[in-house]
mmCIF file of C-alpha atoms and ligand atoms in Angstrom:
data_model
loop_
_atom_site.group_PDB
_atom_site.id
_atom_site.type_symbol
_atom_site.label_atom_id
_atom_site.label_comp_id
_atom_site.label_asym_id
_atom_site.label_seq_id
_atom_site.Cartn_x
_atom_site.Cartn_y
_atom_site.Cartn_z
ATOM 1 C CA MET A 23 89.538 91.311 71.652
ATOM 2 C CA LEU A 24 90.226 89.598 74.990
ATOM 3 C CA ILE A 25 92.255 92.133 76.977
ATOM 4 C CA GLY A 26 93.955 91.211 80.251
ATOM 5 C CA VAL A 27 95.466 93.370 82.981
ATOM 6 C CA PRO A 28 97.747 91.648 85.523
ATOM 7 C CA LYS A 29 98.716 93.243 88.819
ATOM 8 C CA GLU A 30 102.093 95.002 88.586
ATOM 9 C CA ILE A 31 104.791 93.101 90.494
ATOM 10 C CA LYS A 32 107.800 95.423 90.268
ATOM 11 C CA PRO A 33 108.698 96.472 93.858
ATOM 12 C CA GLN A 34 106.464 99.299 95.178
ATOM 13 C CA GLU A 35 104.726 99.633 91.805
ATOM 14 C CA ASN A 36 101.112 100.560 92.457
ATOM 15 C CA ARG A 37 100.094 101.799 89.045
ATOM 16 C CA VAL A 38 97.788 99.647 86.922
ATOM 17 C CA GLY A 39 97.439 99.277 83.147
ATOM 18 C CA LEU A 40 93.780 100.330 82.912
ATOM 19 C CA THR A 41 91.513 102.497 85.072
ATOM 20 C CA ALA A 42 87.904 101.405 85.662
ATOM 21 C CA ASP A 43 86.768 104.146 83.235
ATOM 22 C CA SER A 44 89.104 102.836 80.520
ATOM 23 C CA VAL A 45 87.706 99.330 81.077
ATOM 24 C CA LYS A 46 84.186 100.685 80.663
ATOM 25 C CA THR A 47 85.135 102.310 77.344
ATOM 26 C CA LEU A 48 86.838 99.172 76.021
ATOM 27 C CA VAL A 49 83.884 96.977 77.059
ATOM 28 C CA SER A 50 81.483 99.380 75.317
ATOM 29 C CA GLU A 51 83.586 98.944 72.159
ATOM 30 C CA GLY A 52 82.895 95.191 72.215
ATOM 31 C CA ASN A 53 86.002 93.890 73.968
ATOM 32 C CA GLU A 54 86.169 91.341 76.781
ATOM 33 C CA LEU A 55 88.183 92.548 79.799
ATOM 34 C CA ILE A 56 89.812 90.447 82.524
ATOM 35 C CA ILE A 57 91.629 91.969 85.492
ATOM 36 C CA GLU A 58 93.754 90.272 88.145
ATOM 37 C CA SER A 59 92.221 90.623 91.596
ATOM 38 C CA CYS A 60 93.520 93.694 93.493
ATOM 39 C CA ALA A 61 95.435 94.965 90.409
ATOM 40 C CA GLY A 62 93.990 98.470 90.821
ATOM 41 C CA VAL A 63 93.898 98.836 94.595
ATOM 42 C CA GLY A 64 97.075 100.943 94.793
ATOM 43 C CA SER A 65 95.651 103.335 92.198
ATOM 44 C CA GLY A 66 92.278 103.609 93.946
ATOM 45 C CA PHE A 67 90.276 101.057 91.880
ATOM 46 C CA THR A 68 88.664 98.088 93.652
ATOM 47 C CA ASP A 69 87.680 94.769 92.054
ATOM 48 C CA GLU A 70 84.090 95.959 92.484
ATOM 49 C CA ASP A 71 84.850 99.082 90.387
ATOM 50 C CA TYR A 72 86.183 96.901 87.577
ATOM 51 C CA LYS A 73 83.226 94.504 87.802
ATOM 52 C CA ASN A 74 80.840 97.452 87.601
ATOM 53 C CA ALA A 75 82.744 98.610 84.507
ATOM 54 C CA GLY A 76 82.088 95.224 82.875
ATOM 55 C CA ALA A 77 85.304 93.272 83.566
ATOM 56 C CA LYS A 78 85.718 89.789 84.999
ATOM 57 C CA ILE A 79 88.098 89.374 87.928
ATOM 58 C CA TYR A 80 90.647 86.525 87.899
ATOM 59 C CA GLN A 81 92.659 85.488 90.912
ATOM 60 C CA THR A 82 96.125 84.956 89.382
ATOM 61 C CA ALA A 83 98.437 86.464 86.791
ATOM 62 C CA GLN A 84 98.821 82.995 85.270
ATOM 63 C CA GLU A 85 95.090 82.926 84.357
ATOM 64 C CA ILE A 86 95.352 86.392 82.776
ATOM 65 C CA PHE A 87 98.432 85.486 80.719
ATOM 66 C CA ASP A 88 96.971 82.086 79.763
ATOM 67 C CA ILE A 89 94.012 83.422 77.798
ATOM 68 C CA SER A 90 94.488 87.142 76.964
ATOM 69 C CA GLU A 91 95.096 88.167 73.375
ATOM 70 C CA LEU A 92 96.365 91.575 74.504
ATOM 71 C CA ILE A 93 98.105 92.229 77.831
ATOM 72 C CA ILE A 94 98.133 95.804 79.121
ATOM 73 C CA LYS A 95 100.720 96.632 81.781
ATOM 74 C CA VAL A 96 102.676 99.603 83.079
ATOM 75 C CA LYS A 97 106.227 98.448 83.756
ATOM 76 C CA GLU A 98 108.469 96.123 81.783
ATOM 77 C CA PRO A 99 107.643 92.442 82.399
ATOM 78 C CA GLN A 100 109.542 90.939 85.297
ATOM 79 C CA LYS A 101 111.274 87.561 84.869
ATOM 80 C CA GLN A 102 108.277 85.494 85.987
ATOM 81 C CA GLU A 103 105.983 87.470 83.650
ATOM 82 C CA VAL A 104 108.268 86.895 80.653
ATOM 83 C CA GLU A 105 107.922 83.171 81.327
ATOM 84 C CA LEU A 106 104.118 83.501 81.128
ATOM 85 C CA LEU A 107 104.055 85.302 77.759
ATOM 86 C CA LYS A 108 102.778 83.254 74.823
ATOM 87 C CA LYS A 109 103.612 83.092 71.123
ATOM 88 C CA ASP A 110 101.710 85.772 69.165
ATOM 89 C CA GLN A 111 100.271 87.313 72.359
ATOM 90 C CA LEU A 112 100.312 91.122 72.238
ATOM 91 C CA LEU A 113 101.992 93.054 75.054
ATOM 92 C CA PHE A 114 101.601 96.836 75.351
ATOM 93 C CA THR A 115 103.578 98.463 78.188
ATOM 94 C CA TYR A 116 106.770 100.385 79.015
ATOM 95 C CA LEU A 117 109.769 98.225 78.025
ATOM 96 C CA HIS A 118 112.986 100.347 78.067
ATOM 97 C CA LEU A 119 114.844 97.534 76.300
ATOM 98 C CA ALA A 120 118.022 99.435 75.391
ATOM 99 C CA ALA A 121 119.201 99.051 78.987
ATOM 100 C CA ASN A 122 118.231 95.383 79.375
ATOM 101 C CA LYS A 123 119.535 92.640 77.081
ATOM 102 C CA GLU A 124 118.250 89.773 79.248
ATOM 103 C CA LEU A 125 114.689 91.101 79.012
ATOM 104 C CA THR A 126 114.987 91.757 75.273
ATOM 105 C CA VAL A 127 116.205 88.240 74.561
ATOM 106 C CA GLY A 128 113.528 86.821 76.902
ATOM 107 C CA LEU A 129 110.809 88.659 74.985
ATOM 108 C CA MET A 130 112.261 87.546 71.639
ATOM 109 C CA ASN A 131 112.292 83.922 72.833
ATOM 110 C CA SER A 132 108.675 84.172 74.041
ATOM 111 C CA GLY A 133 107.443 84.709 70.469
ATOM 112 C CA SER A 134 105.139 87.475 71.727
ATOM 113 C CA THR A 135 104.624 90.824 70.017
ATOM 114 C CA CYS A 136 105.813 93.649 72.263
ATOM 115 C CA ILE A 137 104.880 97.292 71.734
ATOM 116 C CA ALA A 138 106.588 99.837 74.001
ATOM 117 C CA TYR A 139 104.777 102.943 75.193
ATOM 118 C CA GLU A 140 108.039 104.904 75.220
ATOM 119 C CA THR A 141 108.854 104.546 71.503
ATOM 120 C CA VAL A 142 105.409 105.389 70.070
ATOM 121 C CA THR A 143 105.780 108.792 68.383
ATOM 122 C CA ASP A 144 103.524 111.621 67.220
ATOM 123 C CA ASP A 145 103.694 113.735 64.056
ATOM 124 C CA ASN A 146 106.154 116.130 65.718
ATOM 125 C CA ASN A 147 108.472 113.256 66.597
ATOM 126 C CA ARG A 148 107.574 113.576 70.262
ATOM 127 C CA LEU A 149 106.816 110.619 72.533
ATOM 128 C CA PRO A 150 103.158 110.969 73.583
ATOM 129 C CA LEU A 151 103.070 107.851 75.778
ATOM 130 C CA LEU A 152 106.309 108.660 77.588
ATOM 131 C CA ALA A 153 105.368 112.299 78.138
ATOM 132 C CA PRO A 154 102.733 111.842 80.884
ATOM 133 C CA MET A 155 105.105 109.827 83.077
ATOM 134 C CA SER A 156 108.032 112.114 82.250
ATOM 135 C CA GLU A 157 105.892 115.009 83.435
ATOM 136 C CA VAL A 158 105.235 113.223 86.729
ATOM 137 C CA ALA A 159 108.863 112.052 87.130
ATOM 138 C CA GLY A 160 110.211 115.543 86.383
ATOM 139 C CA ARG A 161 107.984 117.004 89.087
ATOM 140 C CA ILE A 162 108.882 114.259 91.590
ATOM 141 C CA SER A 163 112.607 114.732 90.879
ATOM 142 C CA ILE A 164 112.599 118.087 92.652
ATOM 143 C CA GLN A 165 110.447 116.796 95.522
ATOM 144 C CA ALA A 166 112.828 113.818 95.974
ATOM 145 C CA GLY A 167 115.883 116.040 95.520
ATOM 146 C CA ALA A 168 114.645 118.555 98.093
ATOM 147 C CA ARG A 169 114.103 115.786 100.674
ATOM 148 C CA SER A 170 117.519 114.264 99.916
ATOM 149 C CA LEU A 171 119.199 117.645 100.505
ATOM 150 C CA GLU A 172 118.017 117.530 104.111
ATOM 151 C CA MET A 173 120.864 116.676 106.473
ATOM 152 C CA THR A 174 118.961 113.771 108.026
ATOM 153 C CA ASN A 175 119.083 112.163 104.563
ATOM 154 C CA ASN A 176 122.856 112.763 104.192
ATOM 155 C CA GLY A 177 122.275 115.909 102.140
ATOM 156 C CA ARG A 178 124.016 119.280 102.456
ATOM 157 C CA GLY A 179 121.312 120.659 104.708
ATOM 158 C CA ILE A 180 120.079 123.172 102.158
ATOM 159 C CA LEU A 181 116.558 124.435 101.575
ATOM 160 C CA LEU A 182 115.877 124.815 97.837
ATOM 161 C CA SER A 183 114.396 128.271 98.251
ATOM 162 C CA GLY A 184 117.044 129.552 100.658
ATOM 163 C CA ALA A 185 115.683 131.972 103.260
ATOM 164 C CA THR A 186 115.999 135.633 104.197
ATOM 165 C CA GLY A 187 119.710 136.385 104.042
ATOM 166 C CA ALA A 188 120.589 132.819 102.901
ATOM 167 C CA PRO A 189 120.930 132.060 99.172
ATOM 168 C CA PRO A 190 118.739 129.546 97.296
ATOM 169 C CA ALA A 191 120.107 126.195 96.114
ATOM 170 C CA ASN A 192 121.658 125.804 92.662
ATOM 171 C CA VAL A 193 119.674 123.262 90.649
ATOM 172 C CA VAL A 194 121.291 122.043 87.402
ATOM 173 C CA ILE A 195 119.036 120.212 84.956
ATOM 174 C CA ILE A 196 120.689 118.345 82.067
ATOM 175 C CA GLY A 197 118.197 117.449 79.328
ATOM 176 C CA CYS A 198 115.329 119.898 79.041
ATOM 177 C CA GLY A 199 112.598 117.881 77.383
ATOM 178 C CA VAL A 200 109.487 116.860 79.287
ATOM 179 C CA VAL A 201 111.346 115.722 82.443
ATOM 180 C CA GLY A 202 113.651 118.730 82.427
ATOM 181 C CA PHE A 203 110.906 121.278 81.821
ATOM 182 C CA ASN A 204 108.747 119.872 84.622
ATOM 183 C CA ALA A 205 111.698 119.725 87.012
ATOM 184 C CA ALA A 206 112.440 123.359 86.139
ATOM 185 C CA LEU A 207 108.810 124.307 86.679
ATOM 186 C CA ILE A 208 108.824 122.976 90.255
ATOM 187 C CA ALA A 209 112.365 124.131 91.117
ATOM 188 C CA HIS A 210 111.642 127.630 89.798
ATOM 189 C CA GLY A 211 108.343 127.635 91.679
ATOM 190 C CA MET A 212 110.248 126.739 94.851
ATOM 191 C CA LYS A 213 112.530 129.751 94.225
ATOM 192 C CA ALA A 214 115.716 127.749 93.563
ATOM 193 C CA ASN A 215 118.389 129.081 91.214
ATOM 194 C CA VAL A 216 117.781 127.019 88.051
ATOM 195 C CA ILE A 217 120.415 126.259 85.390
ATOM 196 C CA LEU A 218 119.201 124.445 82.266
ATOM 197 C CA ILE A 219 121.566 122.487 79.987
ATOM 198 C CA ASP A 220 120.416 121.010 76.671
ATOM 199 C CA GLN A 221 121.900 120.268 73.258
ATOM 200 C CA SER A 222 119.129 122.196 71.520
ATOM 201 C CA GLN A 223 119.501 125.976 71.462
ATOM 202 C CA ASP A 224 115.909 126.298 70.239
ATOM 203 C CA ARG A 225 114.660 124.410 73.282
ATOM 204 C CA LEU A 226 116.779 126.542 75.633
ATOM 205 C CA ASP A 227 115.472 129.735 74.018
ATOM 206 C CA GLU A 228 111.903 128.483 74.321
ATOM 207 C CA LEU A 229 112.352 127.752 78.038
ATOM 208 C CA LYS A 230 114.138 131.025 78.772
ATOM 209 C CA THR A 231 111.161 132.848 77.307
ATOM 210 C CA TYR A 232 108.724 130.649 79.237
ATOM 211 C CA PHE A 233 110.492 131.443 82.516
ATOM 212 C CA ASN A 234 110.796 135.191 81.753
ATOM 213 C CA ASN A 235 114.602 134.941 81.748
ATOM 214 C CA GLU A 236 114.512 133.883 85.396
ATOM 215 C CA VAL A 237 116.537 130.723 84.641
ATOM 216 C CA THR A 238 120.043 130.342 83.193
ATOM 217 C CA ALA A 239 120.246 128.389 79.928
ATOM 218 C CA VAL A 240 123.502 126.804 78.751
ATOM 219 C CA ILE A 241 124.224 124.765 75.628
ATOM 220 C CA SER A 242 125.430 121.247 76.443
ATOM 221 C CA SER A 243 129.146 120.475 76.177
ATOM 222 C CA PRO A 244 131.577 118.555 78.410
ATOM 223 C CA GLU A 245 132.980 121.918 79.567
ATOM 224 C CA SER A 246 129.621 123.533 80.399
ATOM 225 C CA ILE A 247 128.474 120.390 82.199
ATOM 226 C CA GLU A 248 131.663 120.274 84.291
ATOM 227 C CA ALA A 249 131.556 123.976 85.189
ATOM 228 C CA ASN A 250 127.944 123.861 86.374
ATOM 229 C CA VAL A 251 127.786 120.402 87.973
ATOM 230 C CA LYS A 252 130.826 121.027 90.212
ATOM 231 C CA ASP A 253 129.060 123.863 91.993
ATOM 232 C CA CYS A 254 125.488 122.636 92.115
ATOM 233 C CA ASP A 255 123.478 121.481 95.121
ATOM 234 C CA LEU A 256 121.003 119.404 93.127
ATOM 235 C CA LEU A 257 121.621 117.792 89.721
ATOM 236 C CA ILE A 258 118.761 116.375 87.642
ATOM 237 C CA GLY A 259 119.574 114.019 84.723
ATOM 238 C CA GLY A 260 116.759 114.068 82.163
ATOM 239 C CA VAL A 261 118.410 113.395 78.794
ATOM 240 C CA LEU A 262 117.008 111.032 76.218
ATOM 241 C CA VAL A 263 118.141 109.719 72.866
ATOM 242 C CA PRO A 264 114.866 107.982 71.891
ATOM 243 C CA GLY A 265 115.106 104.198 71.958
ATOM 244 C CA ALA A 266 118.827 104.200 72.809
ATOM 245 C CA ALA A 267 120.744 103.883 76.067
ATOM 246 C CA ALA A 268 121.268 107.254 77.766
ATOM 247 C CA PRO A 269 124.626 108.921 76.976
ATOM 248 C CA LYS A 270 126.902 109.171 80.059
ATOM 249 C CA LEU A 271 127.236 112.942 80.264
ATOM 250 C CA VAL A 272 128.525 113.155 83.844
ATOM 251 C CA SER A 273 131.640 111.086 84.537
ATOM 252 C CA GLU A 274 132.555 109.495 87.854
ATOM 253 C CA GLU A 275 135.475 111.931 88.052
ATOM 254 C CA LEU A 276 133.071 114.853 87.843
ATOM 255 C CA VAL A 277 130.777 113.325 90.498
ATOM 256 C CA SER A 278 133.832 113.057 92.769
ATOM 257 C CA LYS A 279 134.366 116.825 92.331
ATOM 258 C CA MET A 280 130.799 117.688 93.386
ATOM 259 C CA LYS A 281 130.173 119.307 96.767
ATOM 260 C CA SER A 282 129.909 116.956 99.715
ATOM 261 C CA GLY A 283 126.224 116.296 100.424
ATOM 262 C CA ALA A 284 125.086 117.458 96.983
ATOM 263 C CA VAL A 285 122.264 115.382 95.482
ATOM 264 C CA LEU A 286 121.779 113.891 92.045
ATOM 265 C CA VAL A 287 118.522 112.498 90.684
ATOM 266 C CA ASP A 288 119.175 110.462 87.530
ATOM 267 C CA VAL A 289 115.709 110.284 86.018
ATOM 268 C CA ALA A 290 117.176 108.758 82.844
ATOM 269 C CA ILE A 291 118.127 105.659 84.862
ATOM 270 C CA ASP A 292 115.404 103.643 83.102
ATOM 271 C CA GLN A 293 117.485 104.053 79.922
ATOM 272 C CA GLY A 294 120.680 103.146 81.792
ATOM 273 C CA GLY A 295 121.282 106.576 83.382
ATOM 274 C CA CYS A 296 123.184 109.648 82.147
ATOM 275 C CA ILE A 297 125.552 109.770 85.144
ATOM 276 C CA GLU A 298 128.398 107.263 85.357
ATOM 277 C CA THR A 299 127.928 106.467 89.060
ATOM 278 C CA SER A 300 124.162 105.833 88.812
ATOM 279 C CA LYS A 301 122.723 102.410 89.447
ATOM 280 C CA PRO A 302 119.014 101.537 89.640
ATOM 281 C CA THR A 303 117.289 101.898 93.023
ATOM 282 C CA THR A 304 113.741 101.280 94.273
ATOM 283 C CA HIS A 305 111.201 103.284 96.264
ATOM 284 C CA ALA A 306 111.914 100.968 99.230
ATOM 285 C CA ASP A 307 115.594 101.965 99.230
ATOM 286 C CA PRO A 308 115.819 104.969 96.904
ATOM 287 C CA ILE A 309 119.170 106.568 97.748
ATOM 288 C CA TYR A 310 122.827 105.666 98.214
ATOM 289 C CA LEU A 311 126.023 107.656 98.713
ATOM 290 C CA LYS A 312 128.931 107.656 96.284
ATOM 291 C CA HIS A 313 131.807 110.176 96.625
ATOM 292 C CA ASN A 314 129.655 111.749 99.358
ATOM 293 C CA VAL A 315 127.007 112.660 96.781
ATOM 294 C CA VAL A 316 123.472 111.423 97.459
ATOM 295 C CA HIS A 317 122.242 109.385 94.459
ATOM 296 C CA TYR A 318 118.498 108.945 93.823
ATOM 297 C CA CYS A 319 118.022 106.595 90.845
ATOM 298 C CA VAL A 320 114.542 105.082 91.098
ATOM 299 C CA THR A 321 113.533 103.476 87.806
ATOM 300 C CA ASN A 322 109.786 103.844 88.332
ATOM 301 C CA MET A 323 109.485 107.246 89.972
ATOM 302 C CA PRO A 324 105.790 107.814 89.038
ATOM 303 C CA GLY A 325 104.974 104.562 90.885
ATOM 304 C CA CYS A 326 105.014 106.462 94.198
ATOM 305 C CA VAL A 327 102.041 108.613 93.138
ATOM 306 C CA PRO A 328 99.962 105.869 91.479
ATOM 307 C CA ARG A 329 96.598 107.601 91.643
ATOM 308 C CA THR A 330 97.860 110.591 89.670
ATOM 309 C CA SER A 331 100.084 108.520 87.396
ATOM 310 C CA THR A 332 97.593 105.816 86.400
ATOM 311 C CA ILE A 333 94.937 108.346 85.376
ATOM 312 C CA SER A 334 97.441 110.480 83.472
ATOM 313 C CA LEU A 335 98.966 107.450 81.714
ATOM 314 C CA ASN A 336 95.561 106.006 80.718
ATOM 315 C CA ASN A 337 94.523 109.329 79.299
ATOM 316 C CA ALA A 338 97.344 108.950 76.780
ATOM 317 C CA THR A 339 97.319 105.163 76.181
ATOM 318 C CA LEU A 340 93.576 104.499 75.834
ATOM 319 C CA PRO A 341 93.179 105.749 72.229
ATOM 320 C CA PHE A 342 96.033 103.457 71.130
ATOM 321 C CA ILE A 343 94.609 100.472 73.043
ATOM 322 C CA SER A 344 91.132 101.049 71.553
ATOM 323 C CA ASN A 345 92.615 101.260 68.098
ATOM 324 C CA LEU A 346 94.682 98.100 68.532
ATOM 325 C CA ALA A 347 91.683 96.166 69.890
ATOM 326 C CA GLN A 348 89.354 97.371 67.155
ATOM 327 C CA LYS A 349 91.601 97.041 64.111
ATOM 328 C CA GLY A 350 93.964 94.250 65.190
ATOM 329 C CA LEU A 351 97.768 94.407 65.086
ATOM 330 C CA SER A 352 98.469 94.518 61.336
ATOM 331 C CA SER A 353 95.891 97.139 60.523
ATOM 332 C CA ALA A 354 96.460 99.339 63.608
ATOM 333 C CA LEU A 355 100.246 99.459 63.209
ATOM 334 C CA GLY A 356 100.315 99.104 59.415
ATOM 335 C CA SER A 357 98.153 102.182 58.959
ATOM 336 C CA ASN A 358 99.968 104.344 61.508
ATOM 337 C CA LYS A 359 103.726 104.920 61.272
ATOM 338 C CA ASN A 360 103.790 106.542 64.713
ATOM 339 C CA PHE A 361 102.179 103.505 66.344
ATOM 340 C CA LEU A 362 104.483 101.198 64.342
ATOM 341 C CA ASN A 363 107.453 102.975 65.957
ATOM 342 C CA GLY A 364 106.297 101.396 69.220
ATOM 343 C CA LEU A 365 106.960 97.875 67.971
ATOM 344 C CA ASN A 366 110.096 96.571 69.717
ATOM 345 C CA VAL A 367 109.868 92.770 69.408
ATOM 346 C CA MET A 368 107.912 90.531 67.051
ATOM 347 C CA SER A 369 108.235 86.922 65.859
ATOM 348 C CA GLY A 370 111.457 86.474 67.819
ATOM 349 C CA LYS A 371 113.080 89.530 66.228
ATOM 350 C CA CYS A 372 114.179 92.947 67.559
ATOM 351 C CA THR A 373 112.398 95.629 65.534
ATOM 352 C CA GLN A 374 113.928 98.766 67.152
ATOM 353 C CA GLN A 375 117.101 99.865 65.418
ATOM 354 C CA ASP A 376 118.648 101.653 68.427
ATOM 355 C CA VAL A 377 117.858 98.811 70.804
ATOM 356 C CA ALA A 378 119.391 96.286 68.390
ATOM 357 C CA LYS A 379 122.491 98.475 68.014
ATOM 358 C CA ASP A 380 122.931 99.060 71.768
ATOM 359 C CA LEU A 381 122.470 95.384 72.595
ATOM 360 C CA ASP A 382 124.392 93.987 69.619
ATOM 361 C CA LEU A 383 121.375 92.126 68.227
ATOM 362 C CA ASP A 384 120.175 91.686 64.638
ATOM 363 C CA PHE A 385 117.662 94.340 63.600
ATOM 364 C CA CYS A 386 114.562 93.495 61.569
ATOM 365 C CA LYS A 387 112.566 96.299 59.915
ATOM 366 C CA PRO A 388 109.122 96.357 61.583
ATOM 367 C CA ASP A 389 107.158 97.004 58.366
ATOM 368 C CA LYS A 390 108.564 93.739 56.942
ATOM 369 C CA LEU A 391 106.894 91.759 59.745
ATOM 370 C CA ILE A 392 103.660 93.741 59.842
ATOM 371 C CA ALA A 393 103.153 93.394 56.084
HETATM 372 N N1 LIG B 22 112.977 107.110 86.255
HETATM 373 C C1 LIG B 22 111.702 107.206 85.896
HETATM 374 O O1 LIG B 22 110.794 106.786 86.610
HETATM 375 C C2 LIG B 22 111.331 107.895 84.610
HETATM 376 C C3 LIG B 22 110.011 108.301 84.335
HETATM 377 C C4 LIG B 22 109.734 108.971 83.131
HETATM 378 C C5 LIG B 22 110.770 109.208 82.217
HETATM 379 N N2 LIG B 22 112.031 108.756 82.507
HETATM 380 C C6 LIG B 22 113.166 108.964 81.600
HETATM 381 O O2 LIG B 22 113.579 110.318 81.596
HETATM 382 C C7 LIG B 22 114.346 110.557 80.419
HETATM 383 C C8 LIG B 22 113.908 111.869 79.773
HETATM 384 O O3 LIG B 22 112.605 111.702 79.219
HETATM 385 P P1 LIG B 22 111.853 112.904 78.487
HETATM 386 O O4 LIG B 22 110.468 112.425 78.226
HETATM 387 O O5 LIG B 22 112.071 114.171 79.207
HETATM 388 O O6 LIG B 22 112.631 112.958 77.091
HETATM 389 P P2 LIG B 22 112.566 114.153 76.032
HETATM 390 O O7 LIG B 22 112.855 113.542 74.711
HETATM 391 O O8 LIG B 22 111.338 114.962 76.201
HETATM 392 O O9 LIG B 22 113.793 115.089 76.469
HETATM 393 C C9 LIG B 22 115.129 114.660 76.375
HETATM 394 C C10 LIG B 22 116.000 115.889 76.244
HETATM 395 O O10 LIG B 22 117.366 115.442 76.325
HETATM 396 C C11 LIG B 22 118.083 116.320 75.487
HETATM 397 N N3 LIG B 22 119.390 115.743 75.190
HETATM 398 C C12 LIG B 22 119.684 114.632 74.454
HETATM 399 N N4 LIG B 22 121.025 114.477 74.401
HETATM 400 C C13 LIG B 22 121.565 115.487 75.130
HETATM 401 C C14 LIG B 22 122.880 115.885 75.438
HETATM 402 N N5 LIG B 22 123.941 115.196 74.989
HETATM 403 N N6 LIG B 22 123.078 116.974 76.235
HETATM 404 C C15 LIG B 22 122.015 117.665 76.706
HETATM 405 N N7 LIG B 22 120.745 117.370 76.422
HETATM 406 C C16 LIG B 22 120.522 116.284 75.646
HETATM 407 C C17 LIG B 22 117.200 116.490 74.263
HETATM 408 O O11 LIG B 22 117.557 117.630 73.490
HETATM 409 C C18 LIG B 22 115.823 116.643 74.929
HETATM 410 O O12 LIG B 22 115.508 118.004 75.178
HETATM 411 C C19 LIG B 22 114.133 109.298 79.555
HETATM 412 O O13 LIG B 22 115.242 108.433 79.691
HETATM 413 C C20 LIG B 22 112.913 108.655 80.148
HETATM 414 O O14 LIG B 22 112.834 107.268 79.885
HETATM 415 C C21 LIG B 22 112.310 108.116 83.675
#
């Protein structure tokens, strides 16, 4: 298969769809690889590295989109990329469509076949291609939150760990999946006082055991969220309803009751955010103040550590890419229900039930199209 990798163009996005090692593997499996010049520089891969791995280097995204059968990216296509997509071309990348009707309709109109990393599942109903970036984002959330709590960044002037005679910060984490667990791991390691909120008692029990009862675990309800968020120094939003827009669990009224200079990091912002006052920000301008609460809502958090993120992401995506290139779309997705769950758009139709519901679009069962 002819596989193309354009350079990412989302602001401050330095990840790349394939590492040089992944290119080498795909070439050895009989595929032809084309990479846009400088696509990997931010992740530590030069054009020379890709050439040595067996790829050809093209100068523009247009050339890559013009001839590739399969496009591998990281972030959702930007407007000018949607315009380059062709009928029946395969696109495999993060899409996060439930929060973006314009993009969804653009992809449907392109006639391309779009598979989203974040809705591919495994046999335990987990999300193996979202997990590596959720791990990174969860870890960054505490780093970003700690910096935002500094007074020079409009924060409360609180050190997460506290200090001798001064108490640690209260960190509330809503949604304790991959993001939430990794945020807890770093916050606990930094000696903050960690409060976990999730709708799953089993998950809370599992994490309490993991952290030797050194964290507080609370079942999610409007009341428990209000009681804990009001008093926290740092709030992390990490909920997910797979495929759907994030539920708004923290209202604007509750944000207005938070302490002045408290910080919130809405990691779920790529699915629309789980806090009512959140709006997407970028690494160039990551924070804003609302009700005197510092909001950090960057939609591509792992993009600021591209060397770590690209390698970790490729580790998870490569087996799926190999499979797709070797078997072709119908066989690769038709023989694997988990991979089929990644299909979001095909033949002008929306094939993700939750996306269709959230965006008020007609839903088409994916197996109908693949068959
Ligand atoms: N901003 C970024 O750069 C970035 C990067 C990676 C992931 N994300 C996003 O982070 C979010 C979390 O991803 P994840 O991989 O941790 O998901 P996950 O499925 O592993 O975890 C989600 C958790 O939310 C919990 N949850 C769902 N509804 C809830 C409710 N009403 N109250 C409390 N808990 C609830 C679930 O029980 C689950 O434990 C997703 O929206 C994902 O897209 C963002």
